[in-house]
PDB file of C-alpha atoms and ligand atoms in Angstrom:
ATOM      1  CA  UNK N  77      -9.887 111.805 224.329  1.00 92.00           C
ATOM      2  CA  UNK N  78      -9.149 109.409 221.189  1.00 97.00           C
ATOM      3  CA  UNK N  79     -12.080 108.415 218.626  1.00 98.00           C
ATOM      4  CA  UNK N  80     -11.258 105.994 216.045  1.00 98.00           C
ATOM      5  CA  UNK N  81     -12.928 105.935 212.629  1.00 98.00           C
ATOM      6  CA  UNK N  82     -13.304 103.014 210.733  1.00 98.00           C
ATOM      7  CA  UNK N  83     -13.046 103.400 206.792  1.00 98.00           C
ATOM      8  CA  UNK N  84     -12.861 100.828 204.138  1.00 98.00           C
ATOM      9  CA  UNK N  85      -9.938 102.103 201.974  1.00 98.00           C
ATOM     10  CA  UNK N  86      -7.855 105.192 202.383  1.00 98.00           C
ATOM     11  CA  UNK N  87      -9.997 107.102 200.022  1.00 98.00           C
ATOM     12  CA  UNK N  88     -12.611 106.926 202.781  1.00 98.00           C
ATOM     13  CA  UNK N  89     -10.714 107.838 205.398  1.00 98.00           C
ATOM     14  CA  UNK N  90      -9.208 110.979 203.443  1.00 98.00           C
ATOM     15  CA  UNK N  91     -12.883 112.010 202.852  1.00 98.00           C
ATOM     16  CA  UNK N  92     -13.852 111.884 206.176  1.00 98.00           C
ATOM     17  CA  UNK N  93     -10.490 113.745 207.525  1.00 98.00           C
ATOM     18  CA  UNK N  94     -10.980 116.394 204.739  1.00 98.00           C
ATOM     19  CA  UNK N  95     -14.740 116.871 206.324  1.00 98.00           C
ATOM     20  CA  UNK N  96     -13.321 117.156 209.372  1.00 98.00           C
ATOM     21  CA  UNK N  97     -10.639 119.893 208.352  1.00 98.00           C
ATOM     22  CA  UNK N  98     -13.555 121.801 206.199  1.00 98.00           C
ATOM     23  CA  UNK N  99     -16.125 122.130 208.719  1.00 98.00           C
ATOM     24  CA  UNK N 100     -13.286 123.817 211.310  1.00 98.00           C
ATOM     25  CA  UNK N 101     -12.407 126.333 208.453  1.00 98.00           C
ATOM     26  CA  UNK N 102     -15.837 126.987 207.367  1.00 98.00           C
ATOM     27  CA  UNK N 103     -16.749 127.636 211.302  1.00 98.00           C
ATOM     28  CA  UNK N 104     -13.377 129.929 211.472  1.00 98.00           C
ATOM     29  CA  UNK N 105     -12.075 131.299 208.364  1.00 98.00           C
ATOM     30  CA  UNK N 106      -9.188 132.468 209.508  1.00 98.00           C
ATOM     31  CA  UNK N 107      -8.073 128.914 211.257  1.00 98.00           C
ATOM     32  CA  UNK N 108      -4.682 127.686 211.646  1.00 98.00           C
ATOM     33  CA  UNK N 109      -4.270 124.091 209.988  1.00 99.00           C
ATOM     34  CA  UNK N 110      -1.317 122.436 211.037  1.00 98.00           C
ATOM     35  CA  UNK N 111      -0.134 120.495 208.150  1.00 98.00           C
ATOM     36  CA  UNK N 112       1.793 116.785 207.270  1.00 98.00           C
ATOM     37  CA  UNK N 113       3.013 115.373 204.429  1.00 98.00           C
ATOM     38  CA  UNK N 114       3.965 111.849 203.004  1.00 96.00           C
ATOM     39  CA  UNK N 115       1.429 109.464 201.737  1.00 97.00           C
ATOM     40  CA  UNK N 116      -1.255 109.075 204.590  1.00 98.00           C
ATOM     41  CA  UNK N 117      -2.996 112.783 204.122  1.00 98.00           C
ATOM     42  CA  UNK N 118      -2.648 112.998 200.106  1.00 98.00           C
ATOM     43  CA  UNK N 119      -6.412 111.877 200.019  1.00 98.00           C
ATOM     44  CA  UNK N 120      -7.402 114.108 202.453  1.00 98.00           C
ATOM     45  CA  UNK N 121      -5.297 117.340 200.585  1.00 98.00           C
ATOM     46  CA  UNK N 122      -7.417 115.686 197.120  1.00 98.00           C
ATOM     47  CA  UNK N 123     -10.186 116.229 198.563  1.00 98.00           C
ATOM     48  CA  UNK N 124     -10.230 119.467 200.199  1.00 98.00           C
ATOM     49  CA  UNK N 125      -9.261 120.680 196.766  1.00 98.00           C
ATOM     50  CA  UNK N 126     -12.113 118.803 195.176  1.00 98.00           C
ATOM     51  CA  UNK N 127     -14.557 120.707 197.869  1.00 98.00           C
ATOM     52  CA  UNK N 128     -13.213 124.196 197.230  1.00 98.00           C
ATOM     53  CA  UNK N 129     -13.759 123.476 193.640  1.00 98.00           C
ATOM     54  CA  UNK N 130     -17.436 122.736 194.260  1.00 98.00           C
ATOM     55  CA  UNK N 131     -17.329 125.816 196.332  1.00 98.00           C
ATOM     56  CA  UNK N 132     -17.837 123.811 199.851  1.00 98.00           C
ATOM     57  CA  UNK N 133     -14.632 125.591 201.175  1.00 98.00           C
ATOM     58  CA  UNK N 134     -12.464 128.651 200.888  1.00 98.00           C
ATOM     59  CA  UNK N 135      -8.773 128.973 202.174  1.00 98.00           C
ATOM     60  CA  UNK N 136      -8.801 132.714 201.329  1.00 98.00           C
ATOM     61  CA  UNK N 137      -7.936 133.170 205.047  1.00 98.00           C
ATOM     62  CA  UNK N 138      -6.192 130.360 206.325  1.00 98.00           C
ATOM     63  CA  UNK N 139      -2.944 130.310 207.624  1.00 98.00           C
ATOM     64  CA  UNK N 140      -0.657 126.760 207.564  1.00 98.00           C
ATOM     65  CA  UNK N 141       2.314 125.439 209.524  1.00 98.00           C
ATOM     66  CA  UNK N 142       3.735 122.294 208.227  1.00 98.00           C
ATOM     67  CA  UNK N 143       5.036 119.993 210.724  1.00 98.00           C
ATOM     68  CA  UNK N 144       8.630 119.327 209.375  1.00 98.00           C
ATOM     69  CA  UNK N 145      10.691 119.949 206.586  1.00 98.00           C
ATOM     70  CA  UNK N 146      14.077 117.815 205.165  1.00 98.00           C
ATOM     71  CA  UNK N 147      17.230 119.569 205.857  1.00 98.00           C
ATOM     72  CA  UNK N 148      19.615 120.253 202.960  1.00 97.00           C
ATOM     73  CA  UNK N 149      16.607 120.529 200.204  1.00 97.00           C
ATOM     74  CA  UNK N 150      15.325 123.840 198.481  1.00 96.00           C
ATOM     75  CA  UNK N 151      11.776 124.414 198.847  1.00 97.00           C
ATOM     76  CA  UNK N 152      11.921 124.224 194.714  1.00 96.00           C
ATOM     77  CA  UNK N 153      13.290 119.915 195.269  1.00 96.00           C
ATOM     78  CA  UNK N 154      10.792 117.719 194.344  1.00 95.00           C
ATOM     79  CA  UNK N 155      10.993 115.846 197.456  1.00 96.00           C
ATOM     80  CA  UNK N 156      10.964 118.936 199.862  1.00 97.00           C
ATOM     81  CA  UNK N 157       7.941 119.050 201.824  1.00 98.00           C
ATOM     82  CA  UNK N 158       7.396 122.792 200.682  1.00 98.00           C
ATOM     83  CA  UNK N 159       6.884 121.447 197.091  1.00 98.00           C
ATOM     84  CA  UNK N 160       4.970 118.718 198.237  1.00 98.00           C
ATOM     85  CA  UNK N 161       2.283 121.110 199.810  1.00 98.00           C
ATOM     86  CA  UNK N 162       2.335 123.335 196.766  1.00 98.00           C
ATOM     87  CA  UNK N 163       1.457 120.214 194.716  1.00 98.00           C
ATOM     88  CA  UNK N 164      -1.319 118.671 196.696  1.00 98.00           C
ATOM     89  CA  UNK N 165      -2.558 121.449 198.023  1.00 98.00           C
ATOM     90  CA  UNK N 166      -1.309 125.028 198.106  1.00 98.00           C
ATOM     91  CA  UNK N 167      -1.316 125.481 194.197  1.00 98.00           C
ATOM     92  CA  UNK N 168      -5.218 123.958 194.014  1.00 98.00           C
ATOM     93  CA  UNK N 169      -7.191 125.837 196.354  1.00 98.00           C
ATOM     94  CA  UNK N 170      -7.067 129.737 197.421  1.00 98.00           C
ATOM     95  CA  UNK N 171      -5.052 129.598 200.079  1.00 98.00           C
ATOM     96  CA  UNK N 172      -2.739 132.833 200.286  1.00 98.00           C
ATOM     97  CA  UNK N 173       0.745 131.294 199.845  1.00 98.00           C
ATOM     98  CA  UNK N 174       2.346 134.056 202.492  1.00 98.00           C
ATOM     99  CA  UNK N 175       0.197 133.029 205.019  1.00 98.00           C
ATOM    100  CA  UNK N 176       1.583 129.224 204.470  1.00 98.00           C
ATOM    101  CA  UNK N 177       4.651 128.307 206.946  1.00 98.00           C
ATOM    102  CA  UNK N 178       7.411 125.155 206.575  1.00 98.00           C
ATOM    103  CA  UNK N 179      11.083 125.120 208.112  1.00 98.00           C
ATOM    104  CA  UNK N 180      13.749 126.440 205.857  1.00 98.00           C
ATOM    105  CA  UNK N 181      15.520 123.415 205.165  1.00 98.00           C
ATOM    106  CA  UNK N 182      18.533 125.428 203.530  1.00 98.00           C
ATOM    107  CA  UNK N 183      19.301 127.157 206.986  1.00 98.00           C
ATOM    108  CA  UNK N 184      22.446 126.397 207.760  1.00 98.00           C
ATOM    109  CA  UNK N 185      22.230 127.756 211.531  1.00 98.00           C
ATOM    110  CA  UNK N 186      20.113 124.747 212.887  1.00 98.00           C
ATOM    111  CA  UNK N 187      19.485 126.598 216.424  1.00 98.00           C
ATOM    112  CA  UNK N 188      18.780 129.865 214.713  1.00 98.00           C
ATOM    113  CA  UNK N 189      16.189 128.048 212.587  1.00 98.00           C
ATOM    114  CA  UNK N 190      14.310 126.084 215.287  1.00 98.00           C
ATOM    115  CA  UNK N 191      14.091 129.182 217.499  1.00 98.00           C
ATOM    116  CA  UNK N 192      12.776 131.284 214.290  1.00 98.00           C
ATOM    117  CA  UNK N 193      10.057 128.468 213.534  1.00 98.00           C
ATOM    118  CA  UNK N 194       9.151 128.141 217.656  1.00 98.00           C
ATOM    119  CA  UNK N 195       8.491 132.388 217.487  1.00 98.00           C
ATOM    120  CA  UNK N 196       6.279 131.934 214.477  1.00 98.00           C
ATOM    121  CA  UNK N 197       4.468 129.050 215.454  1.00 98.00           C
ATOM    122  CA  UNK N 198       3.905 131.142 218.922  1.00 98.00           C
ATOM    123  CA  UNK N 199       2.729 134.143 216.994  1.00 98.00           C
ATOM    124  CA  UNK N 200       0.292 132.171 215.307  1.00 98.00           C
ATOM    125  CA  UNK N 201      -1.882 131.854 218.080  1.00 97.00           C
ATOM    126  CA  UNK N 202      -2.584 128.253 218.570  1.00 97.00           C
ATOM    127  CA  UNK N 203      -3.203 125.610 216.001  1.00 98.00           C
ATOM    128  CA  UNK N 204      -6.639 124.573 215.431  1.00 98.00           C
ATOM    129  CA  UNK N 205      -6.316 121.430 213.745  1.00 98.00           C
ATOM    130  CA  UNK N 206      -3.110 119.689 213.277  1.00 99.00           C
ATOM    131  CA  UNK N 207      -2.938 116.703 210.933  1.00 98.00           C
ATOM    132  CA  UNK N 208      -0.458 113.905 211.549  1.00 98.00           C
ATOM    133  CA  UNK N 209       0.686 110.594 210.063  1.00 98.00           C
ATOM    134  CA  UNK N 210       2.233 108.021 212.173  1.00 98.00           C
ATOM    135  CA  UNK N 211       5.729 106.573 211.073  1.00 96.00           C
ATOM    136  CA  UNK N 212       6.423 102.747 211.159  1.00 96.00           C
ATOM    137  CA  UNK N 213       8.531 103.209 214.421  1.00 96.00           C
ATOM    138  CA  UNK N 214       5.620 105.648 216.170  1.00 97.00           C
ATOM    139  CA  UNK N 215       7.042 108.792 215.054  1.00 97.00           C
ATOM    140  CA  UNK N 216       4.801 111.951 214.571  1.00 98.00           C
ATOM    141  CA  UNK N 217       6.351 114.721 212.813  1.00 98.00           C
ATOM    142  CA  UNK N 218       9.986 113.444 212.807  1.00 96.00           C
ATOM    143  CA  UNK N 219       9.956 113.280 216.577  1.00 97.00           C
ATOM    144  CA  UNK N 220      11.528 109.685 216.385  1.00 96.00           C
ATOM    145  CA  UNK N 221      11.686 106.913 219.547  1.00 96.00           C
ATOM    146  CA  UNK N 222      13.853 108.520 222.157  1.00 96.00           C
ATOM    147  CA  UNK N 223      13.932 108.745 225.545  1.00 97.00           C
ATOM    148  CA  UNK N 224      12.189 112.343 226.122  1.00 97.00           C
ATOM    149  CA  UNK N 225       9.883 113.886 224.385  1.00 97.00           C
ATOM    150  CA  UNK N 226      10.446 116.782 222.839  1.00 95.00           C
ATOM    151  CA  UNK N 227       8.949 120.200 223.409  1.00 97.00           C
ATOM    152  CA  UNK N 228       9.750 123.039 220.702  1.00 98.00           C
ATOM    153  CA  UNK N 229      11.009 122.627 217.162  1.00 98.00           C
ATOM    154  CA  UNK N 230      14.290 120.536 216.640  1.00 98.00           C
ATOM    155  CA  UNK N 231      16.765 118.948 214.266  1.00 98.00           C
ATOM    156  CA  UNK N 232      16.481 116.054 214.080  1.00 97.00           C
ATOM    157  CA  UNK N 233      18.630 112.565 212.826  1.00 96.00           C
ATOM    158  CA  UNK N 234      16.671 110.537 210.900  1.00 94.00           C
ATOM    159  CA  UNK N 235      16.394 106.922 211.999  1.00 93.00           C
ATOM    160  CA  UNK N 236      17.109 103.958 209.479  1.00 94.00           C
ATOM    161  CA  UNK N 237      13.751 102.861 209.331  1.00 91.00           C
ATOM    162  CA  UNK N 238      12.507 106.505 208.452  1.00 92.00           C
ATOM    163  CA  UNK N 239      15.332 106.649 205.822  1.00 95.00           C
ATOM    164  CA  UNK N 240      14.394 103.441 204.454  1.00 94.00           C
ATOM    165  CA  UNK N 241      10.620 104.300 204.619  1.00 92.00           C
ATOM    166  CA  UNK N 242      11.300 107.633 202.889  1.00 93.00           C
ATOM    167  CA  UNK N 243      13.787 106.071 200.053  1.00 95.00           C
ATOM    168  CA  UNK N 244      10.766 105.295 198.244  1.00 92.00           C
ATOM    169  CA  UNK N 245      10.000 108.898 197.124  1.00 92.00           C
ATOM    170  CA  UNK N 246      13.848 109.206 196.431  1.00 94.00           C
ATOM    171  CA  UNK N 247      15.854 107.191 193.866  1.00 93.00           C
ATOM    172  CA  UNK N 248      18.058 105.794 196.102  1.00 92.00           C
ATOM    173  CA  UNK N 249      18.290 105.119 199.736  1.00 94.00           C
ATOM    174  CA  UNK N 250      21.397 107.896 199.472  1.00 94.00           C
ATOM    175  CA  UNK N 251      19.369 110.630 198.414  1.00 93.00           C
ATOM    176  CA  UNK N 252      17.238 110.304 201.284  1.00 94.00           C
ATOM    177  CA  UNK N 253      18.446 113.483 203.946  1.00 96.00           C
ATOM    178  CA  UNK N 254      19.759 112.334 207.127  1.00 96.00           C
ATOM    179  CA  UNK N 255      18.129 115.565 209.116  1.00 98.00           C
ATOM    180  CA  UNK N 256      14.993 117.401 209.021  1.00 98.00           C
ATOM    181  CA  UNK N 257      13.544 120.030 211.243  1.00 98.00           C
ATOM    182  CA  UNK N 258      10.585 119.214 213.162  1.00 98.00           C
ATOM    183  CA  UNK N 259       8.425 120.757 215.508  1.00 98.00           C
ATOM    184  CA  UNK N 260       8.149 119.589 218.918  1.00 98.00           C
ATOM    185  CA  UNK N 261       5.833 116.923 220.536  1.00 98.00           C
ATOM    186  CA  UNK N 262       4.923 119.807 222.860  1.00 98.00           C
ATOM    187  CA  UNK N 263       3.965 122.001 220.195  1.00 98.00           C
ATOM    188  CA  UNK N 264       1.811 119.164 218.727  1.00 98.00           C
ATOM    189  CA  UNK N 265      -0.112 118.506 221.979  1.00 98.00           C
ATOM    190  CA  UNK N 266      -1.290 122.191 221.831  1.00 98.00           C
ATOM    191  CA  UNK N 267      -3.309 121.544 219.208  1.00 98.00           C
ATOM    192  CA  UNK N 268      -6.818 122.353 219.693  1.00 98.00           C
ATOM    193  CA  UNK N 269      -7.621 119.140 217.528  1.00 98.00           C
ATOM    194  CA  UNK N 270      -5.619 116.412 216.197  1.00 98.00           C
ATOM    195  CA  UNK N 271      -6.328 114.406 213.230  1.00 98.00           C
ATOM    196  CA  UNK N 272      -4.300 111.099 212.791  1.00 98.00           C
ATOM    197  CA  UNK N 273      -4.721 109.447 209.413  1.00 98.00           C
ATOM    198  CA  UNK N 274      -2.818 105.962 208.664  1.00 98.00           C
ATOM    199  CA  UNK N 275      -3.299 103.642 205.979  1.00 98.00           C
ATOM    200  CA  UNK N 276      -2.487  99.984 204.919  1.00 98.00           C
ATOM    201  CA  UNK N 277      -1.418  97.070 206.904  1.00 98.00           C
ATOM    202  CA  UNK N 278       2.528  98.199 207.725  1.00 98.00           C
ATOM    203  CA  UNK N 279       1.003 100.696 210.066  1.00 98.00           C
ATOM    204  CA  UNK N 280      -1.343  98.243 211.734  1.00 98.00           C
ATOM    205  CA  UNK N 281       0.754  96.988 214.487  1.00 98.00           C
ATOM    206  CA  UNK N 282       2.683 100.307 215.377  1.00 98.00           C
ATOM    207  CA  UNK N 283      -1.263 101.974 215.380  1.00 98.00           C
ATOM    208  CA  UNK N 284      -2.431  99.544 217.839  1.00 98.00           C
ATOM    209  CA  UNK N 285       0.651  99.887 220.165  1.00 98.00           C
ATOM    210  CA  UNK N 286       0.708 103.480 219.802  1.00 98.00           C
ATOM    211  CA  UNK N 287      -3.312 103.796 220.536  1.00 98.00           C
ATOM    212  CA  UNK N 288      -3.507 101.579 222.986  1.00 98.00           C
ATOM    213  CA  UNK N 289      -0.026 100.334 224.552  1.00 98.00           C
ATOM    214  CA  UNK N 290       2.217 102.363 227.293  1.00 98.00           C
ATOM    215  CA  UNK N 291       2.479 105.819 226.816  1.00 98.00           C
ATOM    216  CA  UNK N 292       6.243 106.368 226.241  1.00 98.00           C
ATOM    217  CA  UNK N 293       8.522 108.473 224.050  1.00 98.00           C
ATOM    218  CA  UNK N 294       9.692 105.177 222.544  1.00 98.00           C
ATOM    219  CA  UNK N 295       6.485 105.224 220.836  1.00 98.00           C
ATOM    220  CA  UNK N 296       5.909 108.987 220.541  1.00 98.00           C
ATOM    221  CA  UNK N 297       2.516 108.961 219.066  1.00 98.00           C
ATOM    222  CA  UNK N 298       1.572 107.423 222.321  1.00 98.00           C
ATOM    223  CA  UNK N 299       1.472 110.762 223.682  1.00 98.00           C
ATOM    224  CA  UNK N 300      -1.435 111.221 222.038  1.00 98.00           C
ATOM    225  CA  UNK N 301      -3.640 109.660 224.962  1.00 98.00           C
ATOM    226  CA  UNK N 302      -3.148 112.387 226.520  1.00 97.00           C
ATOM    227  CA  UNK N 303      -4.098 115.003 224.254  1.00 98.00           C
ATOM    228  CA  UNK N 304      -7.931 116.523 224.399  1.00 94.00           C
ATOM    229  CA  UNK N 305      -9.401 115.824 221.352  1.00 98.00           C
ATOM    230  CA  UNK N 306      -8.137 113.305 218.703  1.00 98.00           C
ATOM    231  CA  UNK N 307      -9.813 112.067 215.844  1.00 98.00           C
ATOM    232  CA  UNK N 308      -8.469 108.821 214.154  1.00 98.00           C
ATOM    233  CA  UNK N 309      -9.218 107.927 210.353  1.00 98.00           C
ATOM    234  CA  UNK N 310      -7.752 104.971 209.467  1.00 98.00           C
ATOM    235  CA  UNK N 311      -8.458 102.253 206.513  1.00 98.00           C
ATOM    236  CA  UNK N 312      -9.585  98.543 207.441  1.00 98.00           C
ATOM    237  CA  UNK N 313      -5.809  97.586 206.861  1.00 98.00           C
ATOM    238  CA  UNK N 314      -4.299 100.087 209.119  1.00 98.00           C
ATOM    239  CA  UNK N 315      -6.778  98.781 211.798  1.00 98.00           C
ATOM    240  CA  UNK N 316      -6.489  95.401 211.804  1.00 98.00           C
ATOM    241  CA  UNK N 317      -4.797  94.300 214.513  1.00 98.00           C
ATOM    242  CA  UNK N 318      -6.981  96.719 216.590  1.00 98.00           C
ATOM    243  CA  UNK N 319      -9.978  95.608 215.385  1.00 98.00           C
ATOM    244  CA  UNK N 320      -8.848  92.257 216.457  1.00 98.00           C
ATOM    245  CA  UNK N 321      -8.000  93.312 220.010  1.00 98.00           C
ATOM    246  CA  UNK N 322     -10.137  96.131 220.600  1.00 98.00           C
ATOM    247  CA  UNK N 323     -12.694  96.248 218.362  1.00 97.00           C
ATOM    248  CA  UNK N 324     -15.398  98.079 220.592  1.00 97.00           C
ATOM    249  CA  UNK N 325     -13.107 101.015 220.200  1.00 97.00           C
ATOM    250  CA  UNK N 326     -13.631 101.498 216.418  1.00 98.00           C
ATOM    251  CA  UNK N 327     -16.809 103.730 215.123  1.00 98.00           C
ATOM    252  CA  UNK N 328     -18.043 102.670 212.087  1.00 96.00           C
TER     253      UNK N 328
HETATM  254  C1  LIG X 635       5.462 114.104 207.731  1.00 84.99           C
HETATM  255  C2  LIG X 635       5.702 113.759 208.901  1.00 84.99           C
HETATM  256  C3  LIG X 635       5.414 112.006 209.108  1.00 84.99           C
HETATM  257  C4  LIG X 635       5.154 111.324 208.208  1.00 84.99           C
HETATM  258  C5  LIG X 635       5.194 109.770 208.458  1.00 84.99           C
HETATM  259  C6  LIG X 635       3.891 109.037 207.792  1.00 84.99           C
HETATM  260  O1  LIG X 635       5.471 115.405 207.080  1.00 84.99           O
HETATM  261  O2  LIG X 635       5.451 114.556 209.842  1.00 84.99           O
HETATM  262  O3  LIG X 635       5.643 112.086 210.531  1.00 84.99           O
HETATM  263  O4  LIG X 635       3.652 111.526 208.703  1.00 84.99           O
HETATM  264  O5  LIG X 635       6.287 109.619 208.330  1.00 84.99           O
HETATM  265  O6  LIG X 635       4.530 109.070 206.641  1.00 84.99           O
HETATM  266  P1  LIG X 635       3.592 108.216 205.507  1.00 84.99           P
HETATM  267  O7  LIG X 635       2.055 108.747 205.312  1.00 84.99           O
HETATM  268  O8  LIG X 635       4.369 108.840 204.221  1.00 84.99           O
HETATM  269  O9  LIG X 635       3.871 106.833 205.647  1.00 84.99           O
END
């Protein structure tokens, strides 16, 4: 079941998503959070840090596992997802850094790292809430459009569209790593709850295709239609095509 929540802007979407995550953590102190990076969840992390400051939530016993990491980047590289997470959330709240997990982007043995991450994922005993963004091509995590849905963690080659989209964070397109470790679609689908964030006009078309088009590995996010509990927090721009074609499905 997918609930699509309207927000006027990305700040509002981030705030609503943060409240949803905080509610879960307040109910279950040692909740497992599945986390994403990129611009989509930035406002959510900002609000979670503010809620922590206001004493409204504590992450002391929380464990987290991230979706993905670039292959070839050290965890201290300012574009690594490990760095992103410290900068946007971990350094701003009381989470124990030892309870936060990301793939090791420097592991040269890809097969080893994927199995290690799968074992780690299994040892956490289930993700309570998985946060996702959506790529311009419909990817979730770095599960790019394909002929089949991935199950576990894999080393993926990023598509040209993803490299181009992510080049905005690097000095030049050639600096963007071409591969990443990513949790699989099967693992994402195991989460008890999924929050999908989308902002801006560039996401409008793919968001409509994912949520209302055919379920196909060509649009990886379309698999979310088979998930039990999905909440979409999107701004007006990202919702523009959905509002035009399926406005009755949007909760205001
Ligand atoms: C990041 C991730 C990616 C992003 C997606 C959207 O951890 O898994 O799937 O969520 O590429 O990126 P932004 O939010 O930067 O538009």
